Coordinates of C-alpha atoms and ligand atoms in Angstrom, one line a residue:
M15 CA 2.2 -9.0 -11.0
R16 CA 1.9 -6.2 -8.6
Y17 CA -1.4 -4.2 -8.3
E18 CA 0.5 -1.1 -9.4
Q19 CA 2.0 -3.0 -12.4
L20 CA -1.3 -4.1 -13.9
P21 CA -1.9 -2.1 -17.2
W22 CA -4.1 1.2 -16.4
Q23 CA -7.0 -0.6 -17.7
E24 CA -6.9 -3.3 -15.4
Q25 CA -6.4 -1.1 -12.5
M26 CA -9.2 -1.2 -9.9
K27 CA -12.2 0.4 -11.6
L28 CA -13.7 1.7 -8.6
R29 CA -12.0 4.6 -7.1
V30 CA -11.5 4.8 -3.1
D31 CA -10.4 8.4 -2.2
F32 CA -9.5 8.2 1.4
N33 CA -10.8 11.9 1.8
H34 CA -9.8 12.2 5.5
M35 CA -8.3 8.9 6.7
M36 CA -4.7 8.5 5.3
T37 CA -4.4 12.0 4.1
E38 CA -1.3 13.5 5.9
F39 CA -3.7 16.0 8.2
V40 CA -0.8 16.6 10.6
G41 CA -2.2 18.3 13.4
Q42 CA -5.7 17.2 12.8
E43 CA -6.4 15.0 15.6
E44 CA -8.6 12.9 13.3
G45 CA -6.4 12.0 10.5
F46 CA -4.4 9.1 9.8
T47 CA -1.2 9.2 8.4
R48 CA 1.0 6.3 6.5
E49 CA 3.0 6.0 9.7
H50 CA -0.1 4.6 11.3
I51 CA -0.8 2.0 8.7
E52 CA 2.7 1.1 8.6
A53 CA 3.0 0.7 12.5
L54 CA 0.2 -2.2 11.7
A55 CA 2.3 -3.8 9.3
G56 CA 2.9 -6.8 11.4
K57 CA -0.6 -7.3 12.1
I58 CA -1.7 -6.5 8.6
Q59 CA 0.6 -9.2 7.4
A60 CA -0.6 -11.6 9.8
A61 CA -4.3 -11.1 8.9
H62 CA -3.4 -11.7 5.5
G63 CA -1.7 -14.7 6.3
S64 CA -5.1 -15.8 8.1
M65 CA -7.2 -14.8 5.3
V66 CA -4.7 -17.1 2.8
E67 CA -4.8 -19.8 5.1
K68 CA -8.3 -19.8 5.8
S69 CA -9.1 -19.3 1.9
N70 CA -6.8 -22.4 1.4
A71 CA -8.7 -24.4 3.8
G72 CA -12.1 -24.0 1.6
G73 CA -12.9 -21.4 4.8
M74 CA -13.9 -18.8 2.7
A75 CA -15.7 -20.3 0.0
W76 CA -17.6 -17.2 -1.0
R77 CA -14.4 -15.8 -2.5
Q78 CA -14.4 -18.6 -5.0
L79 CA -18.2 -18.1 -6.0
P80 CA -17.1 -15.7 -9.0
F81 CA -15.0 -18.8 -10.7
N82 CA -16.9 -21.5 -9.7
Q83 CA -20.2 -21.6 -10.6
A84 CA -20.3 -22.0 -14.4
T85 CA -22.7 -24.7 -14.5
V86 CA -25.0 -23.5 -11.9
V87 CA -25.1 -19.9 -13.7
E88 CA -26.2 -21.7 -16.9
E89 CA -29.0 -23.7 -15.1
I90 CA -29.8 -20.5 -13.2
L91 CA -30.2 -18.7 -16.8
Q92 CA -32.2 -21.6 -18.0
K93 CA -34.7 -21.4 -15.1
A94 CA -35.1 -17.7 -15.5
E95 CA -35.8 -18.1 -19.2
E96 CA -38.6 -20.3 -18.3
I97 CA -39.9 -18.4 -15.3
R98 CA -39.9 -15.0 -17.7
S99 CA -41.8 -17.0 -20.1
W100 CA -45.3 -17.2 -17.7
A101 CA -44.6 -15.6 -14.3
E102 CA -46.5 -12.2 -13.7
A103 CA -44.5 -12.1 -10.5
F104 CA -41.4 -13.3 -8.6
V105 CA -41.3 -13.2 -4.7
V106 CA -38.4 -13.9 -2.7
L107 CA -39.4 -15.4 0.6
G108 CA -36.4 -14.9 3.2
I109 CA -34.8 -12.9 5.6
G110 CA -31.0 -11.1 6.4
G111 CA -28.5 -12.3 3.4
S112 CA -31.3 -14.5 1.9
A113 CA -33.1 -11.2 1.2
L114 CA -30.8 -7.6 1.6
G115 CA -28.3 -8.8 -1.2
P116 CA -31.3 -9.2 -3.9
L117 CA -33.0 -6.3 -2.8
A118 CA -29.8 -4.5 -3.1
V119 CA -28.7 -5.6 -6.5
Q120 CA -32.3 -5.4 -8.0
T121 CA -32.6 -2.0 -6.9
A122 CA -29.0 -0.9 -8.3
L123 CA -29.6 -2.8 -11.5
N124 CA -33.1 -2.3 -12.6
H125 CA -35.4 0.6 -13.1
L126 CA -36.2 2.4 -10.1
H127 CA -40.0 1.7 -10.8
Y128 CA -39.3 -1.6 -12.1
N129 CA -42.7 -3.1 -11.1
E130 CA -44.8 -0.1 -12.4
L131 CA -43.3 -0.1 -15.7
P132 CA -45.6 -1.9 -18.4
G133 CA -45.3 -5.3 -18.8
E134 CA -43.6 -5.0 -22.3
K135 CA -41.0 -2.6 -20.9
R136 CA -40.4 -4.3 -17.7
G137 CA -39.7 -7.5 -19.7
G138 CA -39.9 -10.0 -16.7
P139 CA -42.1 -10.5 -13.8
R140 CA -42.5 -7.9 -11.0
F141 CA -40.3 -8.4 -8.2
Y142 CA -40.9 -8.7 -4.4
V143 CA -38.9 -9.5 -1.6
L144 CA -41.1 -10.7 1.8
D145 CA -38.3 -10.5 4.5
N146 CA -40.5 -9.9 7.4
V147 CA -44.0 -11.7 9.2
D148 CA -45.9 -8.6 9.6
P149 CA -48.9 -10.0 9.1
E150 CA -50.2 -6.6 7.4
R151 CA -47.3 -6.8 5.0
V152 CA -47.7 -10.5 4.1
A153 CA -51.6 -10.1 3.5
A154 CA -51.1 -6.6 1.6
L155 CA -48.8 -8.7 -0.9
F156 CA -51.4 -11.2 -1.6
D157 CA -53.6 -7.9 -2.3
I158 CA -51.5 -7.2 -5.6
I159 CA -50.2 -10.8 -6.8
D160 CA -52.2 -13.5 -8.2
P161 CA -50.5 -17.2 -6.6
A162 CA -51.5 -18.8 -10.0
Q163 CA -49.2 -16.2 -11.7
T164 CA -46.4 -16.1 -9.0
V165 CA -42.9 -18.2 -8.8
F166 CA -41.8 -17.8 -4.9
N167 CA -38.4 -18.3 -4.3
V168 CA -38.0 -19.8 -0.7
I169 CA -34.2 -18.8 0.5
S170 CA -32.8 -20.0 3.7
K171 CA -29.5 -21.1 4.0
S172 CA -30.4 -23.1 6.9
G173 CA -33.8 -24.1 5.7
S174 CA -35.2 -23.6 9.7
T175 CA -35.7 -19.9 9.9
A176 CA -38.6 -19.7 11.1
E177 CA -39.7 -16.2 9.5
T178 CA -38.9 -17.7 6.2
M179 CA -40.8 -21.2 6.8
A180 CA -43.6 -19.5 8.4
Q181 CA -44.1 -17.8 4.8
F182 CA -43.5 -21.0 3.1
M183 CA -46.2 -22.8 4.6
I184 CA -48.6 -20.1 4.0
V185 CA -47.5 -20.1 0.5
Y186 CA -47.3 -24.0 0.3
D187 CA -51.0 -24.4 1.6
L188 CA -52.4 -21.6 -0.6
L189 CA -50.8 -22.8 -3.7
R190 CA -51.8 -26.5 -3.1
Q191 CA -55.5 -25.4 -2.5
R192 CA -55.7 -22.9 -5.4
I193 CA -53.8 -24.8 -7.9
G194 CA -53.5 -28.5 -6.9
A195 CA -51.3 -30.9 -8.4
D196 CA -48.8 -28.9 -10.1
Y197 CA -48.4 -26.5 -7.7
A198 CA -44.3 -27.4 -7.5
K199 CA -43.6 -25.1 -10.5
H200 CA -44.6 -22.3 -8.3
I201 CA -42.3 -22.9 -5.6
I202 CA -38.3 -22.6 -6.1
A203 CA -35.7 -23.3 -2.8
T204 CA -32.4 -21.8 -2.4
T205 CA -30.8 -23.8 0.4
D206 CA -28.1 -26.1 1.9
A207 CA -27.6 -29.4 0.1
V208 CA -28.3 -31.2 3.0
K209 CA -28.9 -29.3 6.2
G210 CA -32.6 -28.5 7.3
N211 CA -36.0 -28.9 6.1
L212 CA -36.4 -26.9 3.4
I213 CA -34.2 -29.4 1.1
K214 CA -36.2 -32.3 2.4
L215 CA -39.3 -30.7 1.4
A216 CA -37.9 -30.0 -2.1
Q217 CA -37.2 -33.3 -2.8
E218 CA -40.5 -34.7 -1.0
E219 CA -42.4 -32.4 -2.9
G220 CA -40.4 -31.9 -6.3
F221 CA -40.0 -28.3 -6.4
S222 CA -37.0 -27.0 -8.0
A223 CA -33.6 -26.4 -5.7
F224 CA -30.9 -24.4 -6.2
I225 CA -28.1 -25.1 -3.5
I226 CA -26.2 -22.6 -1.3
P227 CA -22.5 -23.9 -1.4
A228 CA -21.0 -25.3 2.0
G229 CA -18.8 -22.6 3.4
V230 CA -21.2 -19.7 2.0
G231 CA -22.7 -17.9 4.8
G232 CA -26.0 -15.6 4.3
R233 CA -24.5 -12.2 4.3
Y234 CA -22.0 -13.5 2.0
S235 CA -23.8 -15.4 -0.4
E236 CA -25.2 -12.7 -2.7
L237 CA -22.8 -14.1 -5.6
S238 CA -24.2 -17.4 -5.0
P239 CA -28.1 -18.7 -6.3
V240 CA -29.3 -16.8 -3.4
G241 CA -28.5 -13.4 -5.6
L242 CA -28.1 -15.1 -9.0
L243 CA -31.4 -16.6 -9.6
P244 CA -33.7 -13.3 -8.5
A245 CA -31.3 -11.3 -10.7
A246 CA -31.5 -13.3 -13.6
V247 CA -35.7 -13.9 -13.3
C248 CA -35.4 -9.7 -13.5
G249 CA -33.2 -9.4 -16.7
I250 CA -29.9 -8.8 -14.7
D251 CA -26.7 -9.9 -16.4
I252 CA -25.3 -12.1 -13.8
K253 CA -22.2 -12.8 -15.8
E254 CA -21.1 -9.5 -15.9
L255 CA -22.2 -9.3 -12.0
L256 CA -19.9 -12.4 -11.2
A257 CA -17.1 -10.8 -13.9
G258 CA -17.1 -7.3 -11.7
A259 CA -16.7 -10.0 -8.7
A260 CA -13.8 -12.0 -10.2
Y261 CA -11.9 -8.7 -11.4
M262 CA -12.3 -7.5 -7.5
E263 CA -11.1 -10.6 -6.3
R264 CA -8.2 -11.0 -8.7
L265 CA -7.0 -7.3 -7.9
C266 CA -7.3 -8.2 -4.1
Q267 CA -5.0 -12.0 -4.8
Q268 CA -2.4 -9.6 -6.8
A269 CA -2.0 -6.4 -4.8
D270 CA 0.2 -6.6 -2.1
V271 CA -1.2 -6.0 1.3
F272 CA -0.4 -2.2 1.5
R273 CA -1.9 -1.9 -2.1
N274 CA -5.1 -4.1 -1.5
P275 CA -7.9 -1.9 -1.7
A276 CA -10.3 -4.0 0.6
Y277 CA -7.3 -4.5 3.1
M278 CA -6.8 -0.7 3.1
L279 CA -10.4 0.1 3.7
G280 CA -10.4 -2.0 6.4
V281 CA -7.1 -1.1 8.2
L282 CA -8.7 2.3 8.2
Q283 CA -12.0 1.4 9.8
Y284 CA -9.8 -1.0 12.4
L285 CA -7.7 2.3 13.1
A286 CA -11.0 3.9 13.5
M287 CA -12.5 1.2 15.8
R288 CA -9.6 1.9 18.0
R289 CA -9.6 5.7 18.0
G290 CA -13.5 4.8 19.4
K291 CA -15.4 5.6 16.3
N292 CA -17.8 2.8 17.0
I293 CA -20.6 4.3 14.3
S294 CA -20.1 3.4 10.5
V295 CA -22.2 5.2 8.1
M296 CA -22.9 4.1 4.8
M297 CA -23.9 7.0 3.0
P298 CA -24.5 6.2 -0.9
Y299 CA -25.1 9.1 -3.1
A300 CA -27.5 7.3 -5.6
E301 CA -31.1 5.9 -5.3
G302 CA -30.1 2.7 -7.0
L303 CA -27.4 2.1 -4.3
K304 CA -29.7 2.8 -1.6
Y305 CA -30.3 -1.0 -0.3
F306 CA -26.4 -1.4 -0.4
A307 CA -26.5 0.5 3.1
D308 CA -29.0 -2.0 4.3
W309 CA -26.7 -5.0 2.9
Y310 CA -23.5 -3.5 4.3
A311 CA -25.3 -3.3 7.7
Q312 CA -25.8 -6.7 8.1
L313 CA -22.3 -7.7 6.8
W314 CA -20.9 -5.4 8.9
A315 CA -22.7 -5.7 12.2
E316 CA -23.1 -9.6 12.2
S317 CA -19.7 -10.3 11.0
L318 CA -17.8 -8.0 13.3
G319 CA -20.5 -7.7 16.5
K320 CA -18.8 -10.2 18.6
R321 CA -18.4 -10.6 22.6
T322 CA -15.2 -12.7 22.5
N323 CA -12.5 -12.9 20.0
N324 CA -10.7 -16.6 19.1
Q325 CA -8.6 -16.5 22.5
G326 CA -11.9 -16.5 24.3
E327 CA -11.5 -13.2 25.8
E328 CA -14.1 -10.6 26.0
I329 CA -13.6 -7.9 23.7
F330 CA -17.1 -6.7 22.8
A331 CA -15.9 -5.9 19.2
G332 CA -18.1 -4.1 16.2
Q333 CA -19.1 -1.1 15.0
T334 CA -22.5 0.4 14.9
P335 CA -23.7 0.2 10.9
V336 CA -26.0 3.4 10.1
K337 CA -28.0 3.6 7.1
A338 CA -28.0 6.7 5.4
L339 CA -28.5 8.3 1.5
G340 CA -27.4 11.2 -0.3
T341 CA -28.4 13.8 -0.7
T342 CA -31.6 12.7 1.4
D343 CA -29.9 12.3 4.8
Q344 CA -27.9 15.6 4.5
H345 CA -31.1 17.0 5.6
S346 CA -31.7 14.6 8.6
Q347 CA -28.6 13.6 9.9
V348 CA -25.8 15.2 8.6
Q349 CA -25.9 17.7 11.5
L350 CA -25.1 15.0 13.9
Y351 CA -22.3 13.8 11.9
V352 CA -20.6 17.4 11.3
E353 CA -21.4 18.6 14.8
G354 CA -22.0 15.9 17.2
P355 CA -19.8 13.2 19.0
F356 CA -16.5 12.0 17.6
D357 CA -17.8 8.6 17.4
K358 CA -18.3 7.8 13.7
V359 CA -16.9 7.3 10.4
V360 CA -18.7 7.9 7.1
T361 CA -18.4 6.0 4.0
F362 CA -19.5 7.7 0.9
L363 CA -20.7 5.6 -2.3
G364 CA -20.2 8.1 -5.2
V365 CA -21.0 7.5 -9.0
E366 CA -19.1 9.0 -11.8
N367 CA -21.5 9.0 -14.4
Y368 CA -25.1 8.7 -13.7
R369 CA -27.2 6.7 -16.2
Q370 CA -29.8 9.1 -16.6
E371 CA -29.4 13.2 -16.9
V372 CA -31.9 15.8 -16.1
T373 CA -31.2 19.4 -16.8
I374 CA -32.8 22.1 -14.4
P375 CA -34.2 24.7 -16.8
R376 CA -33.6 28.3 -16.8
V377 CA -36.8 29.3 -15.0
C378 CA -37.4 31.9 -12.0
Q379 CA -34.5 33.7 -13.4
D380 CA -35.6 36.9 -11.7
L381 CA -35.2 35.3 -8.3
P382 CA -31.5 35.0 -7.9
G383 CA -31.7 32.6 -4.6
I384 CA -32.5 29.8 -7.0
A385 CA -31.8 31.3 -10.6
F386 CA -28.2 30.1 -10.3
L387 CA -29.6 26.3 -10.2
G388 CA -30.7 27.1 -13.9
G389 CA -28.8 25.3 -16.6
H390 CA -26.8 22.6 -14.1
T391 CA -28.0 19.2 -14.5
L392 CA -29.2 17.2 -11.4
G393 CA -26.0 14.8 -11.8
E394 CA -24.3 18.3 -11.3
L395 CA -25.9 19.0 -8.4
I396 CA -25.7 15.7 -6.4
K397 CA -22.1 15.5 -7.1
A398 CA -21.3 18.9 -6.0
E399 CA -23.6 18.3 -2.7
Q400 CA -21.8 15.0 -2.1
F401 CA -18.0 17.0 -2.1
A402 CA -19.7 19.6 -0.3
T403 CA -20.6 17.1 2.4
E404 CA -17.1 15.6 2.1
Y405 CA -15.7 18.7 2.6
A406 CA -18.0 20.0 5.4
L407 CA -16.9 16.5 7.6
M408 CA -13.4 17.3 6.6
K409 CA -13.6 20.6 8.1
A410 CA -14.9 19.8 11.1
Q411 CA -12.4 16.6 11.1
R412 CA -14.8 13.7 10.8
L413 CA -13.4 10.7 9.5
N414 CA -14.4 9.9 6.1
F415 CA -13.9 8.3 2.7
T416 CA -15.4 7.7 -0.5
I417 CA -15.8 4.8 -3.0
T418 CA -16.6 5.7 -6.5
L419 CA -18.1 3.7 -9.3
P420 CA -17.7 4.8 -12.5
E421 CA -21.0 3.8 -13.1
I422 CA -23.7 1.7 -11.4
N423 CA -23.6 -1.4 -13.6
P424 CA -23.3 -5.2 -13.1
F425 CA -19.7 -5.0 -13.4
T426 CA -19.2 -2.3 -10.7
V427 CA -21.8 -3.8 -8.7
G428 CA -19.9 -7.2 -8.3
Q429 CA -16.8 -5.8 -7.9
L430 CA -18.6 -3.7 -4.8
I431 CA -19.9 -6.9 -3.2
Q432 CA -16.5 -8.6 -3.6
L433 CA -14.7 -5.5 -2.2
L434 CA -17.0 -5.0 0.8
E435 CA -17.0 -8.8 1.6
I436 CA -13.3 -9.0 1.6
Q437 CA -12.9 -5.8 3.7
T438 CA -15.4 -7.0 6.5
A439 CA -13.4 -10.5 6.6
F440 CA -10.2 -8.8 6.8
V441 CA -11.2 -6.5 10.0
G442 CA -12.5 -9.9 11.1
E443 CA -9.1 -11.2 11.0
L444 CA -7.4 -8.0 12.3
L445 CA -9.6 -7.9 15.5
D446 CA -8.8 -11.9 15.9
I447 CA -12.8 -12.7 15.6
N448 CA -14.7 -15.0 13.7
A449 CA -16.4 -12.9 11.1
F450 CA -18.4 -15.7 9.7
D451 CA -20.8 -17.0 12.7
Q452 CA -23.6 -15.4 14.7
P453 CA -23.7 -16.4 17.8
G454 CA -25.5 -13.8 19.2
V455 CA -29.0 -14.3 17.6
E456 CA -29.6 -18.0 19.1
E457 CA -31.4 -16.7 22.1
G458 CA -34.0 -14.7 20.5
K459 CA -34.3 -17.8 18.1
N460 CA -34.8 -20.1 21.0
A461 CA -37.1 -18.0 23.0
T462 CA -39.5 -17.6 19.9
Y463 CA -39.6 -21.2 19.5
A464 CA -40.2 -21.9 23.6
L465 CA -42.9 -18.9 22.9
L466 CA -44.7 -20.8 20.2
G467 CA -44.6 -24.3 21.8
R468 CA -41.9 -25.9 19.9
P469 CA -41.2 -29.5 21.2
G470 CA -37.6 -29.9 23.3
Y471 CA -37.9 -26.1 24.3
E472 CA -39.8 -26.5 27.6
A473 CA -36.7 -25.6 29.6
K474 CA -36.4 -22.6 28.0
K475 CA -40.4 -21.5 28.2
Q476 CA -40.1 -22.3 31.9
E477 CA -37.1 -19.7 32.4
L478 CA -39.2 -17.1 30.0
A479 CA -42.1 -17.7 32.3
A480 CA -40.0 -16.9 35.4
R481 CA -38.3 -13.9 33.8
P482 CA -39.0 -10.8 35.8
E483 CA -42.0 -8.8 34.6
K484 CA -40.6 -6.2 32.0
K485 CA -41.8 -2.8 33.7
P486 CA -40.5 0.1 32.0
E487 CA -39.1 2.7 34.6
Y488 CA -41.8 5.3 33.8
L489 CA -44.6 2.8 34.9
L490 CA -42.8 1.9 38.2
Ligands
F6P517 O1 -30.6 -18.1 5.3 P1 -31.0 -18.5 6.7 O2 -30.8 -19.6 7.1 O3 -32.8 -18.5 6.6 O4 -30.8 -17.3 7.6 C1 -31.2 -15.9 7.4 C2 -30.6 -15.3 8.2 O5 -30.3 -15.3 9.5 C3 -29.1 -15.4 10.1 O6 -28.7 -16.7 10.5 C4 -29.2 -14.5 11.3 O7 -30.2 -15.1 12.3 C5 -28.3 -14.4 9.2 O8 -27.0 -14.6 9.3 C6 -28.9 -15.1 7.7 O9 -28.8 -14.3 6.8

């Protein structure tokens, strides 16, 4: 059934307003018109065909996650219930897609001061994500948790990421010293079924493991056990999260290409890139969606930032993601967006109904400059500010569009994740690049291994030793 033939209740519960993308802004240099889209019809159809082909060949296994995890979801719920029965803290050790998704979903769907709530109100263990090896940050965490009352979820698709495995080794040693034989119940691995060191350790040491399915890369893994276990441990309804993602996936499967919201969002970004907009600002107008900007930054940068296309031609593709937050960054970045270079597109993530409301009291009524605020709610204020910022950008002919969630809940968050992942993959097809690898990070990893004396990296170590001394210009 075509998207528009779906009953209105089934039509997309996220609304996408192309504030200044598809509107017929004739005469406005920055507007796109339907003609721009239709001129790409052949390319859009080809990209769609390639998406279907790759999906059918199992290349986009992440698209099936909303449908094929019933068994593992039950296992996760059971494990979460056990952890919630005794653990005071749950710590994710991971980085990139192994950390940003859990952080984004936790922030969206739990109390914004979840860790500070009293235990009976929190209902589950305090939640921490350790996604760096800054010694001060790692040491600081151990100042506020008791390892004997903590579960550490080590998440690594490769099972070999230096940062995550270094954190693991610290925790592994500390737990064995502090707790002894039954330390294993304090560690849960989420990793590949066969690749890497982590699965081997789990099997040898007997700690629980959840598997990241083959074909699910880190930045596309939030709806796998990577995100589902931490969410379930913190009391988030993971079945609703998957239901929302399933809704969006079905919507994108049913809609024809020109009505597919993920595809259309992708086409507009593609058009913008071709017009030199090499910066993509993600600006949620909700504290709950703040870390979605961080999650999306990796998804967008690591998927699309590629030197060559599938033909081996050097194209240096990609768009620089910028994390912003409304209304906060109206007072730090919007000046640039309204008056600076015509080199960016702004995506607003709006919310129809905030889950809490606060009324501004009618005080200071003798000061007209602020008295007008009295009686309004903060929800009215933040939505007015969002609209005003969209308007200011549009007036300055700056490309922007808005994705609006009716409310932030597991269902809409699941939709948003699936929507943005499909959008990203589709732009990868339009650019004719591989959106699922990240060759550009290997050099840094290898240099790190060499500097730390990893066996087999001696040649790299010599190369590094021969490097020209880095002399900042001002020191010459
Ligand atoms: O889950 P892993 O294999 O530890 O990788 C962590 C992150 O590092 C990267 O591989 C980049 O180095 C990301 O793609 C990934 O999300």
